[in-house]
Coordinates of C-alpha atoms and ligand atoms in Angstrom, one line a residue:
T1 CA 30.4 1.3 -1.6
E2 CA 27.7 3.1 0.4
R3 CA 24.4 3.8 -1.1
P4 CA 23.2 7.4 -1.3
V5 CA 20.8 8.4 1.4
V6 CA 17.4 9.6 0.1
F7 CA 15.0 11.4 2.4
S8 CA 11.3 11.9 1.5
G9 CA 8.1 12.5 3.4
M10 CA 4.5 13.2 3.1
Q11 CA 2.1 14.9 5.5
P12 CA -0.5 12.6 7.1
S13 CA -3.5 12.8 4.9
S14 CA -7.1 12.8 6.1
D15 CA -8.4 9.4 4.9
S16 CA -6.4 8.3 2.0
L17 CA -3.6 9.3 -0.2
H18 CA -4.5 9.9 -3.9
L19 CA -3.4 8.5 -7.3
G20 CA -1.0 11.4 -7.8
N21 CA 0.8 10.5 -4.5
Y22 CA 0.9 6.9 -5.6
L23 CA 2.0 7.2 -9.2
G24 CA 4.1 10.3 -8.7
A25 CA 5.8 9.4 -5.4
L26 CA 5.2 6.0 -3.8
V27 CA 6.0 4.0 -6.9
N28 CA 9.4 5.8 -7.1
W29 CA 10.0 5.4 -3.4
V30 CA 9.5 1.6 -3.8
A31 CA 11.8 1.4 -6.8
L32 CA 14.5 3.4 -5.0
Q33 CA 14.8 0.7 -2.3
D34 CA 17.0 -1.3 -4.7
T35 CA 19.7 1.3 -5.1
V36 CA 19.6 3.8 -2.3
D37 CA 19.4 4.0 1.5
P38 CA 15.9 5.4 1.8
I39 CA 14.4 7.4 4.7
Y40 CA 10.6 7.7 4.4
C41 CA 8.8 9.8 7.0
V42 CA 5.2 10.7 7.8
V43 CA 5.7 14.3 8.7
D44 CA 3.1 14.9 11.4
L45 CA 5.1 17.8 12.9
H46 CA 4.7 19.7 9.7
A47 CA 0.9 18.9 9.7
I48 CA 0.3 20.9 12.8
T49 CA 1.4 24.1 11.1
V50 CA -2.3 24.1 10.2
A51 CA -4.9 23.4 12.9
Q52 CA -5.7 19.7 13.2
D53 CA -8.1 17.6 15.1
P54 CA -5.9 15.5 17.4
A55 CA -7.7 12.2 17.1
K56 CA -8.0 12.6 13.4
L57 CA -4.3 13.5 13.1
R58 CA -3.3 10.4 15.0
E59 CA -5.4 8.2 12.8
S60 CA -4.2 9.9 9.6
S61 CA -0.6 9.3 10.5
R62 CA -1.2 5.6 11.0
R63 CA -3.2 5.4 7.8
T64 CA -0.5 7.2 5.9
A65 CA 2.2 4.9 7.3
A66 CA 0.0 1.8 6.5
Q67 CA -0.3 3.1 2.9
Y68 CA 3.5 3.5 2.6
L69 CA 3.9 -0.1 3.7
A70 CA 1.0 -1.4 1.5
A71 CA 2.6 0.3 -1.6
G72 CA 5.7 -1.8 -1.0
I73 CA 7.9 0.2 1.3
D74 CA 9.9 -2.6 3.0
P75 CA 10.7 -1.7 6.7
E76 CA 13.9 -3.8 6.4
R77 CA 15.4 -2.0 3.4
S78 CA 13.9 1.4 4.2
T79 CA 13.7 3.5 7.4
L80 CA 10.0 4.2 7.7
F81 CA 8.8 6.2 10.7
V82 CA 6.5 8.9 12.0
Q83 CA 8.4 12.2 12.5
S84 CA 7.0 13.1 16.0
Q85 CA 8.4 9.7 17.3
V86 CA 12.0 11.0 16.7
P87 CA 12.5 14.1 18.9
A88 CA 15.8 15.0 17.1
H89 CA 13.7 16.7 14.3
A90 CA 12.3 19.3 16.6
E91 CA 15.7 19.7 18.4
L92 CA 17.7 20.3 15.3
A93 CA 15.1 22.6 13.9
W94 CA 15.6 24.8 17.0
V95 CA 19.3 25.0 16.4
L96 CA 18.9 25.7 12.6
G97 CA 16.4 28.4 13.4
T98 CA 19.1 30.3 15.2
I99 CA 21.2 30.5 12.0
T100 CA 18.3 31.3 9.7
G101 CA 17.8 34.9 8.8
F102 CA 14.3 36.3 9.5
G103 CA 14.3 37.9 6.1
E104 CA 15.6 34.8 4.5
A105 CA 12.7 32.7 5.9
G106 CA 10.3 35.5 4.9
R107 CA 11.4 35.1 1.3
M108 CA 9.9 31.6 1.1
T109 CA 7.2 31.8 -1.5
Q110 CA 5.2 28.9 -0.1
F111 CA 4.9 30.8 3.2
K112 CA 3.8 33.9 1.5
D113 CA 1.2 31.9 -0.5
K114 CA -0.1 29.9 2.5
S115 CA -0.2 32.9 4.8
Q116 CA -2.2 34.8 2.2
R117 CA -4.6 31.8 1.9
Y118 CA -5.0 31.1 5.6
G119 CA -5.2 34.8 6.7
A120 CA -3.5 36.5 9.6
E121 CA -5.4 34.6 12.3
S122 CA -4.1 31.2 11.1
T123 CA -0.6 32.3 10.1
T124 CA 1.6 31.0 12.9
V125 CA 5.3 31.1 13.7
G126 CA 5.2 27.3 13.0
L127 CA 4.1 28.0 9.5
F128 CA 6.9 30.5 9.1
T129 CA 9.6 28.1 10.4
Y130 CA 8.2 25.1 8.5
P131 CA 11.2 25.2 6.0
V132 CA 13.6 25.1 8.9
L133 CA 12.0 22.0 10.2
M134 CA 12.2 20.5 6.7
A135 CA 15.9 21.3 6.7
A136 CA 16.3 19.5 10.0
D137 CA 14.5 16.5 8.6
I138 CA 16.9 16.2 5.7
L139 CA 20.2 17.1 7.5
L140 CA 19.6 14.6 10.4
Y141 CA 20.2 11.7 8.1
E142 CA 23.2 12.9 6.1
T143 CA 20.9 12.9 3.1
N144 CA 22.5 13.0 -0.3
L145 CA 19.4 13.2 -2.5
V146 CA 16.0 14.7 -2.0
P147 CA 13.2 14.1 -4.5
V148 CA 11.6 17.5 -5.0
G149 CA 8.9 19.0 -7.0
D150 CA 8.9 22.6 -8.0
D151 CA 7.0 23.6 -4.8
Q152 CA 9.8 22.4 -2.6
R153 CA 12.8 23.6 -4.6
Q154 CA 13.2 26.8 -2.7
H155 CA 13.0 25.0 0.6
L156 CA 15.8 22.6 -0.5
E157 CA 17.9 25.6 -1.5
L158 CA 17.4 27.0 2.1
T159 CA 18.4 23.6 3.5
R160 CA 21.6 23.7 1.5
D161 CA 22.4 27.2 2.6
L162 CA 21.8 26.4 6.2
A163 CA 24.0 23.3 6.0
G164 CA 26.8 25.2 4.4
R165 CA 26.5 28.1 6.9
F166 CA 26.6 25.8 9.9
N167 CA 29.6 23.9 8.4
S168 CA 31.6 27.1 7.9
R169 CA 30.6 28.6 11.2
Y170 CA 31.1 25.5 13.4
G171 CA 33.2 23.0 11.3
E172 CA 32.2 20.3 8.8
T173 CA 29.0 18.6 10.2
F174 CA 26.3 18.3 7.6
V175 CA 26.2 16.6 4.2
I176 CA 24.9 19.1 1.7
P177 CA 21.9 17.5 0.0
E178 CA 21.1 17.7 -3.7
A179 CA 17.8 17.8 -5.5
Y180 CA 16.9 14.6 -7.3
I181 CA 14.4 14.2 -10.1
P182 CA 13.4 10.6 -10.6
E183 CA 13.5 9.4 -14.2
T184 CA 10.0 8.1 -14.1
S185 CA 8.1 10.8 -12.3
A186 CA 4.5 10.9 -13.4
R187 CA 2.6 14.1 -12.8
I188 CA -1.1 13.4 -12.5
Y189 CA -3.7 16.1 -13.0
D190 CA -7.2 16.5 -11.7
L191 CA -9.7 14.4 -13.6
Q192 CA -12.2 17.3 -13.7
D193 CA -9.7 20.1 -14.2
P194 CA -6.6 18.8 -16.0
S195 CA -5.0 22.2 -15.7
A196 CA -4.6 21.6 -11.9
K197 CA -2.5 18.9 -10.4
M198 CA -4.4 16.2 -8.6
S199 CA -4.3 17.2 -5.0
K200 CA -5.9 16.5 -1.6
S201 CA -6.9 20.1 -1.6
A202 CA -8.7 19.8 -5.0
A203 CA -11.7 21.9 -5.7
S204 CA -14.0 18.9 -6.5
E205 CA -14.0 15.5 -5.1
A206 CA -14.9 14.1 -8.5
G207 CA -11.4 14.9 -9.9
L208 CA -9.5 13.2 -7.1
V209 CA -8.9 9.4 -7.1
R210 CA -8.4 8.4 -3.5
L211 CA -6.5 5.2 -3.1
L212 CA -8.7 3.7 -0.5
D213 CA -12.0 4.6 -2.1
D214 CA -14.4 1.8 -3.0
P215 CA -13.4 0.5 -6.5
K216 CA -16.8 1.4 -7.9
I217 CA -16.2 5.0 -7.0
T218 CA -12.7 5.0 -8.5
A219 CA -14.1 3.5 -11.7
K220 CA -16.9 6.0 -11.8
K221 CA -14.5 9.0 -11.4
I222 CA -12.2 7.8 -14.2
K223 CA -15.1 7.1 -16.5
S224 CA -16.5 10.6 -15.8
A225 CA -13.1 12.4 -16.5
V226 CA -13.4 15.5 -18.7
T227 CA -12.0 15.0 -22.2
D228 CA -12.6 17.2 -25.2
A229 CA -15.0 17.5 -28.2
E230 CA -12.8 15.5 -30.6
R231 CA -12.8 11.7 -30.7
E232 CA -9.2 11.0 -31.4
V233 CA -7.1 9.4 -28.7
R234 CA -3.8 11.3 -29.1
Y235 CA -1.2 12.6 -26.6
D236 CA -1.2 16.4 -26.7
R237 CA -0.8 18.2 -23.4
Q238 CA -1.8 21.6 -24.8
A239 CA -4.7 20.8 -27.0
K240 CA -5.9 17.6 -25.2
P241 CA -5.1 17.9 -21.5
G242 CA -7.8 15.5 -20.3
I243 CA -6.9 12.7 -22.7
S244 CA -3.2 13.3 -22.2
N245 CA -3.7 13.0 -18.4
L246 CA -5.6 9.7 -18.9
L247 CA -2.7 8.4 -21.1
D248 CA -0.2 9.5 -18.5
I249 CA -2.1 7.6 -15.8
Y250 CA -2.4 4.6 -18.1
A251 CA 1.3 4.6 -18.8
A252 CA 2.3 5.0 -15.2
A253 CA -0.1 2.3 -14.0
S254 CA 0.8 -0.2 -16.7
G255 CA 4.4 0.5 -17.3
E256 CA 3.7 0.7 -21.1
P257 CA 5.0 3.6 -23.2
I258 CA 2.4 6.3 -24.1
E259 CA 2.8 5.6 -27.9
T260 CA 1.9 1.9 -27.4
I261 CA -1.2 2.8 -25.5
A262 CA -2.3 5.6 -27.9
A263 CA -1.8 3.3 -30.8
R264 CA -4.1 0.7 -29.2
Y265 CA -6.9 3.1 -29.0
E266 CA -6.5 4.5 -32.5
G267 CA -9.9 4.6 -34.2
R268 CA -11.7 3.8 -31.0
G269 CA -13.7 6.2 -28.8
Y270 CA -12.8 7.8 -25.5
G271 CA -15.3 5.5 -23.8
D272 CA -13.1 2.4 -24.4
L273 CA -10.0 4.2 -23.1
K274 CA -11.8 5.3 -19.9
K275 CA -13.4 2.0 -19.3
E276 CA -10.2 0.0 -19.7
L277 CA -8.2 2.6 -17.7
A278 CA -10.7 2.3 -14.9
E279 CA -10.3 -1.5 -14.9
L280 CA -6.5 -1.2 -14.9
V281 CA -6.4 1.3 -12.0
V282 CA -8.9 -0.6 -9.9
E283 CA -6.9 -3.9 -10.5
R284 CA -3.6 -2.2 -9.8
L285 CA -4.9 -0.7 -6.5
E286 CA -6.7 -3.9 -5.3
P287 CA -3.7 -5.5 -3.6
F288 CA -2.7 -2.1 -2.2
R289 CA -6.2 -1.5 -0.7
T290 CA -6.3 -5.0 0.8
R291 CA -2.9 -4.7 2.4
T292 CA -3.7 -1.3 3.8
F293 CA -6.9 -2.5 5.4
E294 CA -5.0 -5.6 6.8
L295 CA -2.5 -3.4 8.4
L296 CA -5.1 -1.1 9.9
D297 CA -7.0 -4.1 11.3
D298 CA -3.8 -5.2 13.1
P299 CA -2.8 -2.1 15.1
A300 CA -0.2 -4.1 17.1
E301 CA 1.6 -5.1 14.0
L302 CA 1.5 -1.5 12.6
D303 CA 2.8 -0.2 15.9
R304 CA 5.6 -2.7 15.9
L305 CA 6.7 -1.8 12.5
L306 CA 6.6 2.0 13.3
A307 CA 8.5 1.4 16.5
I308 CA 11.3 -0.4 14.7
G309 CA 11.4 2.5 12.1
A310 CA 11.5 5.2 14.8
E311 CA 14.3 3.3 16.6
K312 CA 16.3 3.0 13.4
A313 CA 15.7 6.6 12.6
S314 CA 16.5 7.8 16.1
E315 CA 19.8 6.0 16.2
R316 CA 21.0 7.8 13.0
A317 CA 19.5 11.2 13.9
E318 CA 20.8 11.2 17.5
R319 CA 24.3 10.7 16.2
V320 CA 24.2 13.8 14.0
L321 CA 22.3 15.8 16.7
A322 CA 25.0 14.9 19.3
Q323 CA 27.7 16.3 17.0
V324 CA 25.7 19.4 16.4
Y325 CA 25.2 20.0 20.1
E326 CA 28.9 19.4 20.7
R327 CA 29.7 21.9 18.0
V328 CA 27.5 24.7 19.3
G329 CA 28.7 24.3 22.9
F330 CA 26.1 22.2 24.6
Ligands
ADP401 P1 -1.0 17.2 -2.2 O1 -0.7 18.0 -3.4 O2 -2.2 16.3 -2.4 O3 -1.1 18.1 -1.0 P2 1.6 16.6 -1.3 O4 2.0 17.9 -1.7 O5 1.4 16.2 0.1 O6 0.2 16.2 -2.1 O7 2.6 15.6 -2.0 C1 3.1 14.4 -1.4 C2 3.9 13.7 -2.5 O8 3.1 13.3 -3.6 C3 5.0 14.6 -3.1 O9 6.1 13.7 -3.3 C4 4.4 15.0 -4.4 O10 5.4 15.3 -5.3 C5 3.6 13.9 -4.8 N1 2.4 14.3 -5.5 C6 1.3 15.0 -5.0 N2 0.4 15.2 -6.0 C7 0.9 14.7 -7.1 C8 0.4 14.6 -8.5 N3 -0.7 15.2 -8.8 N4 1.2 14.0 -9.4 C9 2.4 13.5 -9.1 N5 2.9 13.5 -7.8 C10 2.2 14.1 -6.9
NA402 NA1 0.6 20.1 -1.4

């Protein structure tokens, strides 16, 4: 029996992915390799919907791919590649754009939010059609399942609508993908503002644990995390968001249940929890950091792995694109 196809991607990130990306996404991506047919993409075409420095973007894409590999993405079991190396993404996006309603695209709340934030000057047509490119990413691989957070749910709905519309207009072509919520999906919050999710666009650097940071900095950030005026280590998202976040990180990094961890710190102060969590995270990230830097020190090897990935991806994507072209009359 065939394994379900899972598509997921991240934008190339300036220097380093963060602990939320790692515990919330990469760990799941790695685990999925045992049961699905995974397609993992560094979505650099999406990245240029916001102005980028070209040399930096190129470097960021490599660093992001290196981090996928270092986290345990196996290029044999997964299809790991950089989006711009597979031209079919842009080609299918064009076709899908021609069956997307202008008003339909205009209803995407992420576009509305981003265009508000960036202002008229920086709001490009590319930003507007971003979800159409995302639909192409997914549909090119006959994807069955797409891990999505709340922010991408509307885009996946659009993808499903476009797939269905194309199929009814031109004949069965696309697999209609479904949203997939991993059983173990940790959501990590900012260490300084536990009401906000940990994000590369965080307000303060202190709340963001970057995976490739020096371990001393990582430890310091965790030990300086905001908590509350009580002293009791207890999981309570509402009343104790800081401590709860630390317990979530602890659970995700150790694989232990929250209750076990909370029980261990009963009657002990927050200091012990933070210190031991800092040690745990640093230890957990150590092999990841080492492997990432090894890969970055060996550009030929990284290029080789990415070329293999792009070739695997292209083969599959070209097959679907050829059918689409045939259907539309090319
Ligand atoms: P960012 O919010 O830093 O811009 P992205 O939106 O690029 O991160 O997310 C890339 C992946 O990492 C997605 O799969 C997303 O769900 C996951 N992710 C990002 N931030 C977190 C977080 N704080 N907790 C859990 N998962 C996260
Ligand atoms: Na984001």
